[in-house]
């Protein structure tokens, strides 16, 4: 970073602080300057402007995955309960549905395994 850029960055930092922004412990992954949190909640680098904080991005992706897994689990449960109902009502024979049930239960087990793995890794 040249002296001129440094001067500009310092000036911008002062401006940010004056506008009520808060200096964060996190630094910009590109230039290493401290990041600032604006009153609007936006995270900015004094040089590079708005910065996506990796942590919150990862959390956002994680939340989507979580909801996909939960939906999948729900669908499997619904399908299972429909088959079981059909067996109870005599529309289907248990032996005819064994393979389907097994596949659904396998899938359910896998979904739950992925979910529990994710929860454990998030707890560290
Ligand atoms: Zn930067």
Short mmCIF file of N, CA and C and ligand atoms in Angstrom, two decimals:
data_model
loop_
_atom_site.label_atom_id
_atom_site.label_comp_id
_atom_site.label_asym_id
_atom_site.label_seq_id
_atom_site.Cartn_x
_atom_site.Cartn_y
_atom_site.Cartn_z
N UNK A 1 0.85 -1.20 0.00
CA UNK A 1 0.00 0.00 0.00
C UNK A 1 0.88 1.25 0.00
N UNK A 2 0.68 2.13 -0.94
CA UNK A 2 1.50 3.35 -1.02
C UNK A 2 1.13 4.33 0.09
N UNK A 3 2.00 5.31 0.29
CA UNK A 3 1.76 6.31 1.33
C UNK A 3 0.45 7.06 1.06
N UNK A 4 0.21 7.28 -0.22
CA UNK A 4 -1.01 8.00 -0.60
C UNK A 4 -2.25 7.18 -0.22
N UNK A 5 -2.20 5.88 -0.57
CA UNK A 5 -3.32 4.99 -0.25
C UNK A 5 -3.54 4.90 1.26
N UNK A 6 -2.43 4.83 1.99
CA UNK A 6 -2.51 4.73 3.44
C UNK A 6 -3.20 5.97 4.01
N UNK A 7 -2.78 7.11 3.47
CA UNK A 7 -3.37 8.38 3.89
C UNK A 7 -4.87 8.37 3.64
N UNK A 8 -5.24 7.88 2.45
CA UNK A 8 -6.64 7.83 2.05
C UNK A 8 -7.43 6.89 2.96
N UNK A 9 -6.81 5.75 3.28
CA UNK A 9 -7.46 4.75 4.12
C UNK A 9 -7.69 5.31 5.52
N UNK A 10 -6.67 6.01 6.04
CA UNK A 10 -6.79 6.59 7.38
C UNK A 10 -7.90 7.63 7.42
N UNK A 11 -7.96 8.41 6.34
CA UNK A 11 -8.98 9.45 6.26
C UNK A 11 -10.37 8.82 6.25
N UNK A 12 -10.48 7.75 5.47
CA UNK A 12 -11.76 7.04 5.35
C UNK A 12 -12.15 6.41 6.70
N UNK A 13 -11.14 5.88 7.41
CA UNK A 13 -11.41 5.27 8.71
C UNK A 13 -11.94 6.31 9.69
N UNK A 14 -11.30 7.49 9.64
CA UNK A 14 -11.74 8.58 10.51
C UNK A 14 -13.19 8.96 10.17
N UNK A 15 -13.48 9.00 8.87
CA UNK A 15 -14.84 9.33 8.43
C UNK A 15 -15.86 8.31 8.95
N UNK A 16 -15.46 7.05 8.83
CA UNK A 16 -16.35 5.97 9.27
C UNK A 16 -16.66 6.10 10.76
N UNK A 17 -15.60 6.34 11.54
CA UNK A 17 -15.77 6.48 12.98
C UNK A 17 -16.66 7.67 13.32
N UNK A 18 -16.46 8.76 12.57
CA UNK A 18 -17.26 9.95 12.82
C UNK A 18 -18.74 9.70 12.51
N UNK A 19 -18.97 8.84 11.49
CA UNK A 19 -20.36 8.57 11.11
C UNK A 19 -21.03 7.57 12.05
N UNK A 20 -20.28 7.14 13.08
CA UNK A 20 -20.89 6.24 14.07
C UNK A 20 -20.61 4.78 13.81
N UNK A 21 -19.75 4.49 12.83
CA UNK A 21 -19.39 3.09 12.57
C UNK A 21 -18.49 2.56 13.68
N UNK A 22 -18.53 1.27 13.89
CA UNK A 22 -17.74 0.65 14.95
C UNK A 22 -16.59 -0.15 14.35
N UNK A 23 -15.39 0.02 14.88
CA UNK A 23 -14.26 -0.75 14.39
C UNK A 23 -14.33 -2.16 14.94
N UNK A 24 -14.16 -3.13 14.06
CA UNK A 24 -14.27 -4.53 14.47
C UNK A 24 -12.89 -5.16 14.66
N UNK A 25 -12.88 -6.32 15.32
CA UNK A 25 -11.62 -7.04 15.50
C UNK A 25 -11.20 -7.70 14.20
N UNK A 26 -12.19 -8.03 13.35
CA UNK A 26 -11.91 -8.69 12.08
C UNK A 26 -11.22 -7.72 11.14
N UNK A 27 -10.36 -8.26 10.29
CA UNK A 27 -9.67 -7.42 9.31
C UNK A 27 -10.06 -7.83 7.90
N UNK A 28 -9.86 -6.91 6.96
CA UNK A 28 -10.18 -7.16 5.57
C UNK A 28 -9.25 -8.26 5.04
N UNK A 29 -9.82 -9.30 4.40
CA UNK A 29 -8.97 -10.39 3.89
C UNK A 29 -8.03 -9.93 2.77
N UNK A 30 -8.33 -8.78 2.15
CA UNK A 30 -7.52 -8.31 1.02
C UNK A 30 -6.39 -7.39 1.50
N UNK A 31 -6.72 -6.38 2.30
CA UNK A 31 -5.70 -5.40 2.66
C UNK A 31 -5.28 -5.46 4.12
N UNK A 32 -6.01 -6.18 4.95
CA UNK A 32 -5.61 -6.34 6.34
C UNK A 32 -6.00 -5.20 7.26
N UNK A 33 -6.68 -4.20 6.71
CA UNK A 33 -7.15 -3.10 7.57
C UNK A 33 -8.34 -3.57 8.39
N UNK A 34 -8.53 -2.95 9.55
CA UNK A 34 -9.69 -3.35 10.35
C UNK A 34 -11.01 -3.06 9.61
N UNK A 35 -11.99 -3.93 9.81
CA UNK A 35 -13.30 -3.73 9.19
C UNK A 35 -14.16 -2.87 10.11
N UNK A 36 -15.14 -2.22 9.53
CA UNK A 36 -16.05 -1.37 10.29
C UNK A 36 -17.48 -1.81 10.10
N UNK A 37 -18.22 -1.72 11.17
CA UNK A 37 -19.65 -2.04 11.08
C UNK A 37 -20.42 -0.73 11.07
N UNK A 38 -21.15 -0.52 9.98
CA UNK A 38 -21.94 0.71 9.88
C UNK A 38 -23.18 0.64 10.75
N UNK A 39 -23.81 1.77 10.94
CA UNK A 39 -25.05 1.80 11.73
C UNK A 39 -26.12 0.92 11.10
N UNK A 40 -26.05 0.79 9.75
CA UNK A 40 -27.02 -0.04 9.03
C UNK A 40 -26.76 -1.53 9.22
N UNK A 41 -25.61 -1.86 9.85
CA UNK A 41 -25.28 -3.26 10.07
C UNK A 41 -24.35 -3.80 9.00
N UNK A 42 -24.11 -3.01 7.97
CA UNK A 42 -23.24 -3.43 6.87
C UNK A 42 -21.78 -3.41 7.33
N UNK A 43 -21.01 -4.41 6.89
CA UNK A 43 -19.59 -4.47 7.22
C UNK A 43 -18.80 -3.93 6.04
N UNK A 44 -17.94 -2.94 6.31
CA UNK A 44 -17.16 -2.36 5.22
C UNK A 44 -15.67 -2.29 5.57
N UNK A 45 -14.86 -2.37 4.50
CA UNK A 45 -13.43 -2.12 4.60
C UNK A 45 -13.24 -0.67 4.19
N UNK A 46 -12.37 0.07 4.90
CA UNK A 46 -12.18 1.49 4.56
C UNK A 46 -11.70 1.67 3.11
N UNK A 47 -10.99 0.66 2.57
CA UNK A 47 -10.48 0.76 1.21
C UNK A 47 -11.41 0.09 0.20
N UNK A 48 -11.87 -1.10 0.53
CA UNK A 48 -12.61 -1.92 -0.44
C UNK A 48 -14.13 -1.81 -0.35
N UNK A 49 -14.61 -1.06 0.61
CA UNK A 49 -16.06 -0.93 0.72
C UNK A 49 -16.70 -2.16 1.33
N UNK A 50 -17.95 -2.44 0.97
CA UNK A 50 -18.68 -3.54 1.58
C UNK A 50 -17.93 -4.87 1.47
N UNK A 51 -17.84 -5.57 2.58
CA UNK A 51 -17.14 -6.85 2.63
C UNK A 51 -18.11 -7.92 3.08
N UNK A 52 -18.05 -9.06 2.39
CA UNK A 52 -18.85 -10.18 2.84
C UNK A 52 -18.05 -10.91 3.91
N UNK A 53 -18.59 -11.00 5.10
CA UNK A 53 -17.90 -11.71 6.16
C UNK A 53 -18.15 -13.20 5.97
N UNK A 54 -17.04 -13.93 5.85
CA UNK A 54 -17.14 -15.36 5.52
C UNK A 54 -17.99 -16.11 6.54
N UNK A 55 -17.81 -15.75 7.80
CA UNK A 55 -18.55 -16.45 8.85
C UNK A 55 -20.04 -16.43 8.62
N UNK A 56 -20.58 -15.24 8.38
CA UNK A 56 -22.02 -15.14 8.25
C UNK A 56 -22.50 -15.76 6.94
N UNK A 57 -21.63 -15.73 5.92
CA UNK A 57 -21.99 -16.35 4.65
C UNK A 57 -22.11 -17.86 4.82
N UNK A 58 -21.12 -18.42 5.53
CA UNK A 58 -21.14 -19.85 5.79
C UNK A 58 -22.38 -20.22 6.59
N UNK A 59 -22.71 -19.35 7.53
CA UNK A 59 -23.90 -19.60 8.34
C UNK A 59 -25.16 -19.60 7.49
N UNK A 60 -25.20 -18.68 6.52
CA UNK A 60 -26.37 -18.60 5.64
C UNK A 60 -26.52 -19.87 4.83
N UNK A 61 -25.40 -20.34 4.27
CA UNK A 61 -25.43 -21.58 3.49
C UNK A 61 -25.85 -22.73 4.39
N UNK A 62 -25.29 -22.75 5.59
CA UNK A 62 -25.60 -23.81 6.53
C UNK A 62 -27.09 -23.84 6.86
N UNK A 63 -27.69 -22.67 6.99
CA UNK A 63 -29.12 -22.60 7.31
C UNK A 63 -29.95 -23.17 6.17
N UNK A 64 -29.54 -22.89 4.92
CA UNK A 64 -30.26 -23.41 3.77
C UNK A 64 -30.17 -24.93 3.73
N UNK A 65 -28.95 -25.45 3.92
CA UNK A 65 -28.75 -26.89 3.92
C UNK A 65 -29.61 -27.55 5.00
N UNK A 66 -29.60 -26.93 6.16
CA UNK A 66 -30.38 -27.44 7.28
C UNK A 66 -31.86 -27.56 6.90
N UNK A 67 -32.38 -26.53 6.25
CA UNK A 67 -33.79 -26.54 5.91
C UNK A 67 -34.09 -27.56 4.81
N UNK A 68 -33.13 -27.74 3.87
CA UNK A 68 -33.31 -28.76 2.82
C UNK A 68 -33.36 -30.15 3.45
N UNK A 69 -32.45 -30.39 4.38
CA UNK A 69 -32.39 -31.69 5.04
C UNK A 69 -33.68 -31.96 5.82
N UNK A 70 -34.17 -30.93 6.50
CA UNK A 70 -35.40 -31.10 7.28
C UNK A 70 -36.58 -31.39 6.37
N UNK A 71 -36.64 -30.70 5.21
CA UNK A 71 -37.72 -30.93 4.27
C UNK A 71 -37.66 -32.36 3.75
N UNK A 72 -36.46 -32.81 3.42
CA UNK A 72 -36.26 -34.17 2.93
C UNK A 72 -36.74 -35.19 3.96
N UNK A 73 -36.39 -34.93 5.19
CA UNK A 73 -36.79 -35.81 6.29
C UNK A 73 -38.32 -35.88 6.38
N UNK A 74 -38.95 -34.73 6.21
CA UNK A 74 -40.40 -34.65 6.29
C UNK A 74 -41.06 -35.45 5.16
N UNK A 75 -40.51 -35.29 3.94
CA UNK A 75 -41.05 -36.00 2.79
C UNK A 75 -40.95 -37.51 3.00
N UNK A 76 -39.79 -37.94 3.48
CA UNK A 76 -39.58 -39.38 3.72
C UNK A 76 -40.58 -39.88 4.75
N UNK A 77 -40.77 -39.12 5.82
CA UNK A 77 -41.72 -39.50 6.87
C UNK A 77 -43.13 -39.62 6.32
N UNK A 78 -43.51 -38.64 5.48
CA UNK A 78 -44.86 -38.67 4.89
C UNK A 78 -45.04 -39.90 4.01
N UNK A 79 -44.03 -40.21 3.22
CA UNK A 79 -44.10 -41.35 2.32
C UNK A 79 -44.19 -42.64 3.13
N UNK A 80 -43.39 -42.72 4.18
CA UNK A 80 -43.41 -43.89 5.06
C UNK A 80 -44.79 -44.08 5.67
N UNK A 81 -45.35 -42.99 6.17
CA UNK A 81 -46.63 -43.10 6.86
C UNK A 81 -47.74 -43.46 5.86
N UNK A 82 -47.60 -42.99 4.61
CA UNK A 82 -48.60 -43.34 3.60
C UNK A 82 -48.56 -44.85 3.31
N UNK A 83 -47.36 -45.38 3.18
CA UNK A 83 -47.21 -46.81 2.91
C UNK A 83 -47.76 -47.63 4.08
N UNK A 84 -47.40 -47.20 5.29
CA UNK A 84 -47.87 -47.93 6.48
C UNK A 84 -49.40 -47.90 6.55
N UNK A 85 -49.98 -46.74 6.23
CA UNK A 85 -51.44 -46.64 6.21
C UNK A 85 -52.08 -47.58 5.21
N UNK A 86 -51.44 -47.65 4.04
CA UNK A 86 -51.96 -48.54 2.99
C UNK A 86 -51.91 -49.99 3.42
N UNK A 87 -50.85 -50.33 4.15
CA UNK A 87 -50.73 -51.70 4.65
C UNK A 87 -51.82 -51.97 5.68
N UNK A 88 -52.02 -51.00 6.59
CA UNK A 88 -53.03 -51.15 7.64
C UNK A 88 -54.43 -51.30 7.02
N UNK A 89 -54.69 -50.52 5.98
CA UNK A 89 -56.01 -50.58 5.34
C UNK A 89 -56.16 -51.75 4.39
N UNK A 90 -55.08 -52.50 4.23
CA UNK A 90 -55.15 -53.68 3.38
C UNK A 90 -55.01 -53.40 1.90
N UNK A 91 -54.66 -52.16 1.55
CA UNK A 91 -54.45 -51.84 0.13
C UNK A 91 -53.14 -52.42 -0.39
N UNK A 92 -52.20 -52.55 0.51
CA UNK A 92 -50.90 -53.08 0.11
C UNK A 92 -50.48 -54.17 1.08
N UNK A 93 -49.64 -55.07 0.57
CA UNK A 93 -49.13 -56.12 1.42
C UNK A 93 -47.75 -55.71 1.94
N UNK A 94 -47.50 -55.99 3.21
CA UNK A 94 -46.21 -55.61 3.81
C UNK A 94 -45.05 -56.15 2.99
N UNK A 95 -45.18 -57.41 2.57
CA UNK A 95 -44.07 -58.03 1.83
C UNK A 95 -43.81 -57.35 0.50
N UNK A 96 -44.87 -56.79 -0.11
CA UNK A 96 -44.68 -56.09 -1.39
C UNK A 96 -43.97 -54.76 -1.22
N UNK A 97 -44.06 -54.21 -0.03
CA UNK A 97 -43.51 -52.87 0.19
C UNK A 97 -42.19 -52.87 0.94
N UNK A 98 -41.72 -54.09 1.28
CA UNK A 98 -40.50 -54.18 2.09
C UNK A 98 -39.34 -53.41 1.47
N UNK A 99 -39.16 -53.60 0.16
CA UNK A 99 -38.01 -52.98 -0.50
C UNK A 99 -38.13 -51.44 -0.44
N UNK A 100 -39.32 -50.98 -0.72
CA UNK A 100 -39.56 -49.53 -0.71
C UNK A 100 -39.34 -48.96 0.69
N UNK A 101 -39.89 -49.66 1.68
CA UNK A 101 -39.73 -49.22 3.07
C UNK A 101 -38.26 -49.18 3.46
N UNK A 102 -37.54 -50.23 3.04
CA UNK A 102 -36.13 -50.31 3.38
C UNK A 102 -35.36 -49.14 2.78
N UNK A 103 -35.66 -48.84 1.53
CA UNK A 103 -34.98 -47.73 0.86
C UNK A 103 -35.28 -46.41 1.56
N UNK A 104 -36.53 -46.23 1.93
CA UNK A 104 -36.92 -44.99 2.61
C UNK A 104 -36.23 -44.86 3.97
N UNK A 105 -36.17 -45.99 4.68
CA UNK A 105 -35.53 -45.96 5.99
C UNK A 105 -34.03 -45.73 5.88
N UNK A 106 -33.42 -46.32 4.85
CA UNK A 106 -31.99 -46.09 4.59
C UNK A 106 -31.73 -44.61 4.35
N UNK A 107 -32.57 -44.04 3.50
CA UNK A 107 -32.45 -42.64 3.14
C UNK A 107 -32.60 -41.76 4.37
N UNK A 108 -33.61 -42.09 5.18
CA UNK A 108 -33.87 -41.35 6.42
C UNK A 108 -32.65 -41.39 7.33
N UNK A 109 -32.06 -42.59 7.42
CA UNK A 109 -30.90 -42.75 8.28
C UNK A 109 -29.75 -41.87 7.79
N UNK A 110 -29.57 -41.84 6.47
CA UNK A 110 -28.50 -41.02 5.89
C UNK A 110 -28.73 -39.53 6.14
N UNK A 111 -29.97 -39.11 5.94
CA UNK A 111 -30.30 -37.69 6.17
C UNK A 111 -30.00 -37.32 7.62
N UNK A 112 -30.43 -38.20 8.53
CA UNK A 112 -30.21 -37.90 9.96
C UNK A 112 -28.74 -37.89 10.31
N UNK A 113 -27.98 -38.79 9.67
CA UNK A 113 -26.54 -38.86 9.92
C UNK A 113 -25.88 -37.55 9.49
N UNK A 114 -26.22 -37.10 8.29
CA UNK A 114 -25.65 -35.84 7.78
C UNK A 114 -26.02 -34.69 8.71
N UNK A 115 -27.28 -34.69 9.15
CA UNK A 115 -27.74 -33.63 10.04
C UNK A 115 -26.96 -33.63 11.35
N UNK A 116 -26.74 -34.81 11.92
CA UNK A 116 -26.07 -34.87 13.22
C UNK A 116 -24.59 -34.53 13.05
N UNK A 117 -24.00 -34.92 11.93
CA UNK A 117 -22.60 -34.55 11.66
C UNK A 117 -22.46 -33.05 11.63
N UNK A 118 -23.43 -32.42 10.94
CA UNK A 118 -23.39 -30.98 10.80
C UNK A 118 -23.54 -30.28 12.15
N UNK A 119 -24.42 -30.82 12.98
CA UNK A 119 -24.63 -30.20 14.29
C UNK A 119 -23.38 -30.30 15.14
N UNK A 120 -22.70 -31.47 15.08
CA UNK A 120 -21.50 -31.64 15.89
C UNK A 120 -20.41 -30.71 15.42
N UNK A 121 -20.25 -30.59 14.09
CA UNK A 121 -19.16 -29.75 13.59
C UNK A 121 -19.43 -28.27 13.88
N UNK A 122 -20.68 -27.92 14.02
CA UNK A 122 -21.01 -26.52 14.31
C UNK A 122 -20.75 -26.18 15.77
N UNK A 123 -20.66 -27.22 16.61
CA UNK A 123 -20.55 -26.95 18.05
C UNK A 123 -19.15 -26.62 18.49
N UNK A 124 -18.15 -26.76 17.60
CA UNK A 124 -16.77 -26.56 18.05
C UNK A 124 -16.44 -25.11 18.34
ZN1 LIG B 1 -9.72 -4.00 2.29
#
